[in-house]
Amino acid sequence: MDNSESFSSPSSMDQIDELESYIQGLSDDDYIDFIADFLKPTPLEIFFVGIFFVLMVVGVVGNALVVYVVASNRHMWSSMNVFLTNLAVSDLLVLIFCLPPTVINDITKSFWFSATFCKAIVFCQNTSVYVSILTLICVSFERWRAVCSPLAIARWRTFHVVILVWTISGLLSIPEPITLTIVPHDYARDNLSIVWGTTCKESWSDDFQQKYQLIQTMVLFIMPLVLISGLCIHMTIILQRKALQIGERQLRNRKKAIKMLVMVVLIFAVSYLPVHLHNIAKSFNYSPPMSENNLTFIAKSFEKNSAEHVVADLVRRRDGECTIGWNNNKRLLAEAVPEGGSTPTPFVTTPSPLPE
């Protein structure tokens, strides 16, 4: 029985309630098949795996070439090029540590590795994101300086700034990995418990998670966006005042600097707004934990567009769920509670973790 085709994807809370009623009416065997079908990767998800693979290859090759060209030509070690190279390095980390685990998570919906690996990969993910954001701020200041205070900055100071960026990013990345733990994925209903794989997730309270996400959104999105936008506005004002005092070529170069900064603002806003909205929504129980409301989780999973799910999780990088592999044999262990009997301890069917 293909239960994934027996019910259309809901688009409202009424349809979610209808789906819950539908699930409750399934027999145990049909419910197991329903969960198995839910865990299967969809054709659209598989399609996006191919798209993301192409993006990863292009991104890795492109950023690696930037690093190689600048590093091998000492005369190119200007402040701007150093910052751009640092941005390329952080982008490489994003492509290597964030893209594959997130895509695999969307396909397999399980974490198959040790808690140490869980902590390490989330630390690398967060560090790469923070480095990207702080480097964008440095690039913005560099463009602002080129227009408003066109004086050369000593190369050694630029490298010190880069070291400071990585240090701050590493420190900001420490809190979350410390709280990460491995928990089973439980797709339970009434007298039936189905456990498939595990999840790498934070062990702190929901209230703390909400505050953490709000602070991160403020510090890592709103404040940088306001700062970069302010620099852009100030550059425009200064350029208008000096338009008659500088040559045409210099004016043209400074206008290019402003255009570049405007693009930085737009790309930053478009790229990171969905990330923070997704994280905030999730921290406020947009996606309830499995143990608390499994049916609503399944319903909302059907409600979400698969493409949006992959893209949102791709850039989020603080979900902490990284997975590898897929078992097509539906090895889901369900244990029904006999009527009037006590609730037995549910068995957990999980892949064996690789050694640390």
Tab-separated table of N, CA and C in Angstrom, residues 194-339:
chain	number	residue	atom	x	y	z
A	194	ILE	N	7.690	3.839	16.641
A	194	ILE	CA	8.590	3.522	15.539
A	194	ILE	C	9.804	4.436	15.650
A	195	VAL	N	10.973	3.849	15.761
A	195	VAL	CA	12.195	4.631	15.896
A	195	VAL	C	13.074	4.399	14.685
A	196	TRP	N	13.412	5.483	14.011
A	196	TRP	CA	14.306	5.372	12.858
A	196	TRP	C	15.471	6.330	13.053
A	197	GLY	N	16.673	5.780	13.238
A	197	GLY	CA	17.867	6.594	13.303
A	197	GLY	C	17.932	7.502	14.512
A	198	THR	N	18.837	8.446	14.456
A	198	THR	CA	19.062	9.370	15.558
A	198	THR	C	19.197	10.797	15.038
A	199	THR	N	19.163	11.736	15.981
A	199	THR	CA	19.304	13.148	15.656
A	199	THR	C	20.379	13.767	16.531
A	200	CYS	N	21.167	14.639	15.950
A	200	CYS	CA	22.152	15.415	16.699
A	200	CYS	C	21.516	16.760	17.013
A	201	LYS	N	21.164	17.001	18.284
A	201	LYS	CA	20.430	18.214	18.621
A	201	LYS	C	20.895	18.789	19.952
A	202	GLU	N	20.522	20.050	20.192
A	202	GLU	CA	20.907	20.721	21.425
A	202	GLU	C	20.134	20.146	22.613
A	203	SER	N	20.780	20.142	23.773
A	203	SER	CA	20.145	19.606	24.980
A	203	SER	C	19.605	20.705	25.883
A	204	TRP	N	19.733	21.979	25.468
A	204	TRP	CA	19.222	23.047	26.320
A	204	TRP	C	17.714	23.180	26.186
A	205	SER	N	17.117	23.993	27.036
A	205	SER	CA	15.665	24.134	27.080
A	205	SER	C	15.152	24.899	25.870
A	206	ASP	N	13.852	24.734	25.602
A	206	ASP	CA	13.232	25.443	24.483
A	206	ASP	C	13.297	26.955	24.690
A	207	ASP	N	13.111	27.386	25.933
A	207	ASP	CA	13.144	28.819	26.222
A	207	ASP	C	14.523	29.404	25.930
A	208	PHE	N	15.562	28.686	26.324
A	208	PHE	CA	16.923	29.160	26.059
A	208	PHE	C	17.213	29.140	24.567
A	209	GLN	N	16.725	28.111	23.874
A	209	GLN	CA	16.924	28.019	22.431
A	209	GLN	C	16.290	29.211	21.719
A	210	GLN	N	15.109	29.606	22.156
A	210	GLN	CA	14.434	30.752	21.544
A	210	GLN	C	15.239	32.033	21.748
A	211	LYS	N	15.712	32.244	22.971
A	211	LYS	CA	16.512	33.440	23.249
A	211	LYS	C	17.821	33.409	22.462
A	212	TYR	N	18.416	32.231	22.367
A	212	TYR	CA	19.675	32.078	21.639
A	212	TYR	C	19.507	32.447	20.171
A	213	GLN	N	18.423	31.968	19.554
A	213	GLN	CA	18.186	32.265	18.143
A	213	GLN	C	17.874	33.738	17.924
A	214	LEU	N	17.119	34.339	18.830
A	214	LEU	CA	16.803	35.764	18.699
A	214	LEU	C	18.063	36.618	18.824
A	215	ILE	N	18.925	36.266	19.769
A	215	ILE	CA	20.179	37.012	19.933
A	215	ILE	C	21.068	36.834	18.710
A	216	GLN	N	21.133	35.601	18.199
A	216	GLN	CA	21.944	35.360	17.011
A	216	GLN	C	21.425	36.144	15.816
A	217	THR	N	20.119	36.198	15.664
A	217	THR	CA	19.544	36.962	14.559
A	217	THR	C	19.879	38.440	14.694
A	218	MET	N	19.821	38.941	15.907
A	218	MET	CA	20.137	40.353	16.144
A	218	MET	C	21.611	40.645	15.863
A	219	VAL	N	22.499	39.799	16.411
A	219	VAL	CA	23.938	40.058	16.323
A	219	VAL	C	24.507	39.700	14.956
A	220	LEU	N	24.017	38.612	14.353
A	220	LEU	CA	24.621	38.108	13.124
A	220	LEU	C	23.853	38.457	11.859
A	221	PHE	N	22.697	39.104	11.991
A	221	PHE	CA	21.960	39.495	10.787
A	221	PHE	C	21.541	40.964	10.821
A	222	ILE	N	20.752	41.338	11.815
A	222	ILE	CA	20.214	42.704	11.844
A	222	ILE	C	21.328	43.739	12.020
A	223	MET	N	22.208	43.526	13.002
A	223	MET	CA	23.284	44.497	13.236
A	223	MET	C	24.240	44.610	12.046
A	224	PRO	N	24.731	43.491	11.473
A	224	PRO	CA	25.576	43.623	10.281
A	224	PRO	C	24.859	44.278	9.110
A	225	LEU	N	23.572	43.943	8.929
A	225	LEU	CA	22.821	44.529	7.822
A	225	LEU	C	22.674	46.036	8.002
A	226	VAL	N	22.365	46.468	9.224
A	226	VAL	CA	22.247	47.905	9.500
A	226	VAL	C	23.593	48.595	9.315
A	227	LEU	N	24.657	47.958	9.786
A	227	LEU	CA	25.993	48.541	9.678
A	227	LEU	C	26.414	48.701	8.219
A	228	ILE	N	26.270	47.636	7.430
A	228	ILE	CA	26.667	47.700	6.022
A	228	ILE	C	25.804	48.697	5.260
A	229	SER	N	24.512	48.713	5.556
A	229	SER	CA	23.617	49.676	4.895
A	229	SER	C	24.009	51.106	5.257
A	230	GLY	N	24.363	51.332	6.534
A	230	GLY	CA	24.795	52.659	6.962
A	230	GLY	C	26.060	53.104	6.249
A	231	LEU	N	27.009	52.178	6.079
A	231	LEU	CA	28.232	52.505	5.345
A	231	LEU	C	27.920	52.878	3.901
A	232	CYS	N	26.989	52.142	3.314
A	232	CYS	CA	26.602	52.406	1.926
A	232	CYS	C	25.978	53.800	1.786
A	233	ILE	N	25.098	54.150	2.709
A	233	ILE	CA	24.450	55.468	2.673
A	233	ILE	C	25.475	56.579	2.889
A	234	HIS	N	26.382	56.363	3.848
A	234	HIS	CA	27.405	57.375	4.119
A	234	HIS	C	28.328	57.564	2.914
A	235	MET	N	28.689	56.474	2.252
A	235	MET	CA	29.522	56.566	1.051
A	235	MET	C	28.836	57.388	-0.032
A	236	THR	N	27.552	57.166	-0.204
A	236	THR	CA	26.802	57.899	-1.226
A	236	THR	C	26.781	59.393	-0.926
A	237	ILE	N	26.570	59.740	0.344
A	237	ILE	CA	26.536	61.156	0.741
A	237	ILE	C	27.895	61.815	0.513
A	238	ILE	N	28.967	61.135	0.935
A	238	ILE	CA	30.315	61.688	0.773
A	238	ILE	C	30.654	61.857	-0.700
A	239	LEU	N	30.278	60.881	-1.512
A	239	LEU	CA	30.593	60.951	-2.939
A	239	LEU	C	29.868	62.108	-3.608
A	240	GLN	N	28.636	62.359	-3.210
A	240	GLN	CA	27.893	63.487	-3.773
A	240	GLN	C	28.547	64.817	-3.408
A	241	ARG	N	29.071	64.915	-2.200
A	241	ARG	CA	29.725	66.152	-1.764
A	241	ARG	C	31.041	66.390	-2.504
A	242	LYS	N	31.748	65.289	-2.822
A	242	LYS	CA	33.062	65.418	-3.446
A	242	LYS	C	33.021	65.275	-4.965
A	243	ALA	N	31.819	65.196	-5.529
A	243	ALA	CA	31.704	64.940	-6.966
A	243	ALA	C	32.420	65.988	-7.805
A	244	LEU	N	32.411	67.231	-7.366
A	244	LEU	CA	33.019	68.321	-8.132
A	244	LEU	C	34.489	68.526	-7.776
A	245	GLN	N	34.983	67.815	-6.751
A	245	GLN	CA	36.354	68.019	-6.286
A	245	GLN	C	37.318	66.952	-6.787
A	246	ILE	N	36.812	65.875	-7.338
A	246	ILE	CA	37.668	64.780	-7.787
A	246	ILE	C	37.526	64.588	-9.284
A	247	GLY	N	38.501	63.919	-9.885
A	247	GLY	CA	38.492	63.692	-11.317
A	247	GLY	C	37.436	62.683	-11.728
A	248	GLU	N	37.165	62.651	-13.032
A	248	GLU	CA	36.116	61.762	-13.545
A	248	GLU	C	36.465	60.295	-13.330
A	249	ARG	N	37.730	59.937	-13.539
A	249	ARG	CA	38.146	58.548	-13.373
A	249	ARG	C	38.032	58.116	-11.914
A	250	GLN	N	38.473	58.978	-11.013
A	250	GLN	CA	38.373	58.659	-9.585
A	250	GLN	C	36.918	58.567	-9.147
A	251	LEU	N	36.080	59.442	-9.701
A	251	LEU	CA	34.654	59.406	-9.386
A	251	LEU	C	34.034	58.094	-9.854
A	252	ARG	N	34.438	57.653	-11.043
A	252	ARG	CA	33.908	56.405	-11.589
A	252	ARG	C	34.325	55.212	-10.730
A	253	ASN	N	35.574	55.205	-10.276
A	253	ASN	CA	36.056	54.109	-9.435
A	253	ASN	C	35.319	54.056	-8.099
A	254	ARG	N	35.043	55.226	-7.542
A	254	ARG	CA	34.347	55.257	-6.254
A	254	ARG	C	32.883	54.852	-6.407
A	255	LYS	N	32.293	55.178	-7.544
A	255	LYS	CA	30.930	54.727	-7.802
A	255	LYS	C	30.884	53.203	-7.906
A	256	LYS	N	31.924	52.620	-8.495
A	256	LYS	CA	31.998	51.161	-8.569
A	256	LYS	C	32.083	50.558	-7.168
A	257	ALA	N	32.819	51.222	-6.282
A	257	ALA	CA	32.929	50.742	-4.904
A	257	ALA	C	31.574	50.752	-4.216
A	258	ILE	N	30.792	51.810	-4.468
A	258	ILE	CA	29.457	51.899	-3.872
A	258	ILE	C	28.546	50.811	-4.433
A	259	LYS	N	28.610	50.590	-5.749
A	259	LYS	CA	27.787	49.551	-6.362
A	259	LYS	C	28.125	48.179	-5.786
A	260	MET	N	29.408	47.944	-5.566
A	260	MET	CA	29.811	46.666	-4.985
A	260	MET	C	29.238	46.506	-3.586
A	261	LEU	N	29.276	47.577	-2.800
A	261	LEU	CA	28.759	47.500	-1.438
A	261	LEU	C	27.247	47.302	-1.431
A	262	VAL	N	26.554	47.926	-2.378
A	262	VAL	CA	25.107	47.723	-2.498
A	262	VAL	C	24.810	46.260	-2.797
A	263	MET	N	25.601	45.653	-3.678
A	263	MET	CA	25.418	44.232	-3.990
A	263	MET	C	25.685	43.367	-2.763
A	264	VAL	N	26.684	43.752	-1.965
A	264	VAL	CA	26.971	43.012	-0.730
A	264	VAL	C	25.767	43.049	0.202
A	265	VAL	N	25.154	44.231	0.336
A	265	VAL	CA	23.977	44.382	1.200
A	265	VAL	C	22.835	43.504	0.711
A	266	LEU	N	22.558	43.552	-0.588
A	266	LEU	CA	21.442	42.791	-1.150
A	266	LEU	C	21.668	41.290	-1.021
A	267	ILE	N	22.870	40.842	-1.373
A	267	ILE	CA	23.161	39.407	-1.309
A	267	ILE	C	23.122	38.920	0.136
A	268	PHE	N	23.668	39.715	1.050
A	268	PHE	CA	23.654	39.345	2.467
A	268	PHE	C	22.222	39.210	2.972
A	269	ALA	N	21.374	40.194	2.636
A	269	ALA	CA	19.990	40.175	3.115
A	269	ALA	C	19.220	39.000	2.532
A	270	VAL	N	19.345	38.792	1.224
A	270	VAL	CA	18.597	37.725	0.556
A	270	VAL	C	19.068	36.349	1.014
A	271	SER	N	20.371	36.201	1.253
A	271	SER	CA	20.923	34.892	1.612
A	271	SER	C	20.618	34.496	3.049
A	272	TYR	N	20.686	35.449	3.971
A	272	TYR	CA	20.596	35.105	5.386
A	272	TYR	C	19.229	35.330	6.014
A	273	LEU	N	18.359	36.111	5.372
A	273	LEU	CA	17.023	36.307	5.946
A	273	LEU	C	16.261	34.989	6.071
A	274	PRO	N	16.203	34.145	5.020
A	274	PRO	CA	15.506	32.853	5.175
A	274	PRO	C	16.122	31.980	6.263
A	275	VAL	N	17.448	32.070	6.416
A	275	VAL	CA	18.123	31.266	7.440
A	275	VAL	C	17.608	31.606	8.829
A	276	HIS	N	17.606	32.879	9.144
A	276	HIS	CA	17.223	33.297	10.497
A	276	HIS	C	15.726	33.152	10.731
A	277	LEU	N	14.919	33.399	9.713
A	277	LEU	CA	13.481	33.176	9.859
A	277	LEU	C	13.202	31.700	10.124
A	278	HIS	N	13.907	30.830	9.421
A	278	HIS	CA	13.742	29.382	9.610
A	278	HIS	C	14.150	28.973	11.020
A	279	ASN	N	15.294	29.492	11.484
A	279	ASN	CA	15.777	29.127	12.820
A	279	ASN	C	14.848	29.620	13.922
A	280	ILE	N	14.345	30.849	13.773
A	280	ILE	CA	13.434	31.397	14.778
A	280	ILE	C	12.133	30.609	14.797
A	281	ALA	N	11.588	30.317	13.616
A	281	ALA	CA	10.341	29.553	13.543
A	281	ALA	C	10.505	28.185	14.183
A	282	LYS	N	11.642	27.554	13.936
A	282	LYS	CA	11.875	26.229	14.502
A	282	LYS	C	12.055	26.294	16.017
A	283	SER	N	12.756	27.321	16.504
A	283	SER	CA	12.972	27.437	17.948
A	283	SER	C	11.676	27.707	18.701
A	284	PHE	N	10.683	28.288	18.008
A	284	PHE	CA	9.376	28.523	18.630
A	284	PHE	C	8.393	27.400	18.286
A	285	ASN	N	8.958	26.182	18.127
A	285	ASN	CA	8.163	24.967	17.942
A	285	ASN	C	7.349	24.970	16.656
A	286	TYR	N	7.899	25.558	15.617
A	286	TYR	CA	7.271	25.404	14.302
A	286	TYR	C	7.314	23.938	13.893
A	287	SER	N	8.430	23.273	14.229
A	287	SER	CA	8.551	21.835	14.022
A	287	SER	C	8.694	21.185	15.384
A	288	PRO	N	7.602	20.701	15.996
A	288	PRO	CA	7.649	20.162	17.354
A	288	PRO	C	8.543	18.937	17.444
A	289	PRO	N	9.135	18.688	18.625
A	289	PRO	CA	9.949	17.495	18.814
A	289	PRO	C	9.130	16.231	18.598
A	290	MET	N	9.802	15.175	18.147
A	290	MET	CA	9.126	13.916	17.857
A	290	MET	C	8.394	13.367	19.075
A	291	SER	N	9.015	13.451	20.233
A	291	SER	CA	8.428	12.826	21.412
A	291	SER	C	7.190	13.557	21.905
A	292	GLU	N	6.979	14.817	21.454
A	292	GLU	CA	5.863	15.596	21.960
A	292	GLU	C	4.665	15.592	21.010
A	293	ASN	N	4.919	15.662	19.742
A	293	ASN	CA	3.802	15.767	18.806
A	293	ASN	C	4.217	15.216	17.456
A	294	ASN	N	4.307	13.901	17.372
A	294	ASN	CA	4.822	13.272	16.169
A	294	ASN	C	3.914	13.467	14.969
A	295	LEU	N	2.613	13.385	15.188
A	295	LEU	CA	1.688	13.477	14.060
A	295	LEU	C	1.710	14.867	13.447
A	296	THR	N	1.776	15.881	14.285
A	296	THR	CA	1.852	17.240	13.756
A	296	THR	C	3.140	17.436	12.975
A	297	PHE	N	4.227	16.824	13.454
A	297	PHE	CA	5.493	16.905	12.726
A	297	PHE	C	5.345	16.320	11.333
A	298	ILE	N	4.740	15.147	11.246
A	298	ILE	CA	4.558	14.504	9.949
A	298	ILE	C	3.667	15.353	9.061
A	299	ALA	N	2.591	15.871	9.635
A	299	ALA	CA	1.664	16.689	8.852
A	299	ALA	C	2.357	17.923	8.304
A	300	LYS	N	3.125	18.597	9.149
A	300	LYS	CA	3.808	19.799	8.689
A	300	LYS	C	4.905	19.468	7.688
A	301	SER	N	5.473	18.275	7.819
A	301	SER	CA	6.466	17.871	6.839
A	301	SER	C	5.832	17.701	5.472
A	302	PHE	N	4.608	17.168	5.441
A	302	PHE	CA	3.891	17.062	4.179
A	302	PHE	C	3.492	18.445	3.672
A	303	GLU	N	3.225	19.351	4.599
A	303	GLU	CA	2.788	20.689	4.214
A	303	GLU	C	3.908	21.477	3.566
A	304	LYS	N	5.136	21.212	3.977
A	304	LYS	CA	6.273	21.967	3.465
A	304	LYS	C	6.648	21.483	2.072
A	305	ASN	N	6.982	22.409	1.220
A	305	ASN	CA	7.470	22.065	-0.108
A	305	ASN	C	8.858	21.470	0.023
A	306	SER	N	9.130	20.381	-0.697
A	306	SER	CA	10.406	19.698	-0.556
A	306	SER	C	11.578	20.594	-0.928
A	307	ALA	N	11.406	21.391	-1.976
A	307	ALA	CA	12.495	22.270	-2.397
A	307	ALA	C	12.813	23.286	-1.308
A	308	GLU	N	11.774	23.870	-0.713
A	308	GLU	CA	11.988	24.858	0.348
A	308	GLU	C	12.676	24.215	1.528
A	309	HIS	N	12.299	22.954	1.814
A	309	HIS	CA	12.880	22.250	2.955
A	309	HIS	C	14.384	22.074	2.763
A	310	VAL	N	14.788	21.672	1.548
A	310	VAL	CA	16.201	21.454	1.283
A	310	VAL	C	16.972	22.764	1.340
A	311	VAL	N	16.445	23.801	0.665
A	311	VAL	CA	17.151	25.080	0.610
A	311	VAL	C	17.243	25.717	1.988
A	312	ALA	N	16.136	25.707	2.740
A	312	ALA	CA	16.151	26.339	4.062
A	312	ALA	C	17.131	25.641	4.985
A	313	ASP	N	17.144	24.290	4.953
A	313	ASP	CA	18.060	23.567	5.815
A	313	ASP	C	19.504	23.721	5.354
A	314	LEU	N	19.697	23.951	4.055
A	314	LEU	CA	21.046	24.113	3.534
A	314	LEU	C	21.745	25.291	4.183
A	315	VAL	N	21.071	26.432	4.220
A	315	VAL	CA	21.704	27.636	4.734
A	315	VAL	C	21.562	27.794	6.226
A	316	ARG	N	20.745	27.011	6.829
A	316	ARG	CA	20.516	27.153	8.268
A	316	ARG	C	21.761	26.822	9.077
A	317	ARG	N	22.381	25.669	8.859
A	317	ARG	CA	23.635	25.179	9.415
A	317	ARG	C	23.739	25.182	10.935
A	318	ARG	N	22.621	25.436	11.621
A	318	ARG	CA	22.649	25.303	13.070
A	318	ARG	C	21.619	24.314	13.556
A	319	ASP	N	21.133	23.504	12.642
A	319	ASP	CA	20.157	22.500	13.033
A	319	ASP	C	20.838	21.334	13.731
A	320	GLY	N	22.113	21.096	13.367
A	320	GLY	CA	22.873	20.055	14.030
A	320	GLY	C	22.579	18.657	13.566
A	321	GLU	N	21.781	18.507	12.501
A	321	GLU	CA	21.453	17.175	12.028
A	321	GLU	C	22.247	16.899	10.762
A	322	CYS	N	23.189	15.953	10.810
A	322	CYS	CA	23.985	15.593	9.648
A	322	CYS	C	23.909	14.080	9.500
A	323	THR	N	23.622	13.588	8.320
A	323	THR	CA	23.371	12.170	8.159
A	323	THR	C	24.070	11.614	6.941
A	324	ILE	N	24.294	10.312	6.954
A	324	ILE	CA	24.880	9.630	5.809
A	324	ILE	C	24.187	8.286	5.638
A	325	GLY	N	23.824	7.976	4.405
A	325	GLY	CA	23.292	6.660	4.088
A	325	GLY	C	21.791	6.584	4.053
A	326	TRP	N	21.278	5.556	3.435
A	326	TRP	CA	19.826	5.340	3.371
A	326	TRP	C	19.564	3.859	3.255
A	327	ASN	N	18.642	3.364	4.041
A	327	ASN	CA	18.302	1.955	4.035
A	327	ASN	C	16.950	1.793	3.382
A	328	ASN	N	16.912	1.152	2.238
A	328	ASN	CA	15.671	0.996	1.500
A	328	ASN	C	14.833	-0.185	1.981
A	329	ASN	N	15.319	-0.901	2.979
A	329	ASN	CA	14.611	-2.106	3.410
A	329	ASN	C	13.562	-1.846	4.475
A	330	LYS	N	13.303	-0.571	4.787
A	330	LYS	CA	12.272	-0.197	5.765
A	330	LYS	C	12.492	-0.890	7.113
A	331	ARG	N	13.721	-0.832	7.605
A	331	ARG	CA	13.974	-1.506	8.879
A	331	ARG	C	13.464	-0.649	10.023
A	332	LEU	N	12.158	-0.614	10.130
A	332	LEU	CA	11.488	0.148	11.181
A	332	LEU	C	10.869	-0.849	12.149
A	333	LEU	N	11.221	-0.749	13.393
A	333	LEU	CA	10.719	-1.693	14.382
A	333	LEU	C	9.564	-1.067	15.129
A	334	ALA	N	8.383	-1.641	15.008
A	334	ALA	CA	7.200	-1.118	15.691
A	334	ALA	C	6.778	-2.100	16.772
A	335	GLU	N	6.451	-1.574	17.931
A	335	GLU	CA	5.997	-2.437	19.017
A	335	GLU	C	4.646	-1.944	19.498
A	336	ALA	N	3.614	-2.734	19.282
A	336	ALA	CA	2.267	-2.349	19.699
A	336	ALA	C	2.068	-2.674	21.175
A	337	VAL	N	1.361	-1.809	21.850
A	337	VAL	CA	1.056	-2.024	23.262
A	337	VAL	C	-0.229	-2.839	23.358
A	338	PRO	N	-0.202	-4.004	23.971
A	338	PRO	CA	-1.429	-4.796	24.107
A	338	PRO	C	-2.481	-4.015	24.866
A	339	GLU	N	-3.720	-4.174	24.435
A	339	GLU	CA	-4.817	-3.459	25.082
A	339	GLU	C	-4.906	-3.872	26.544
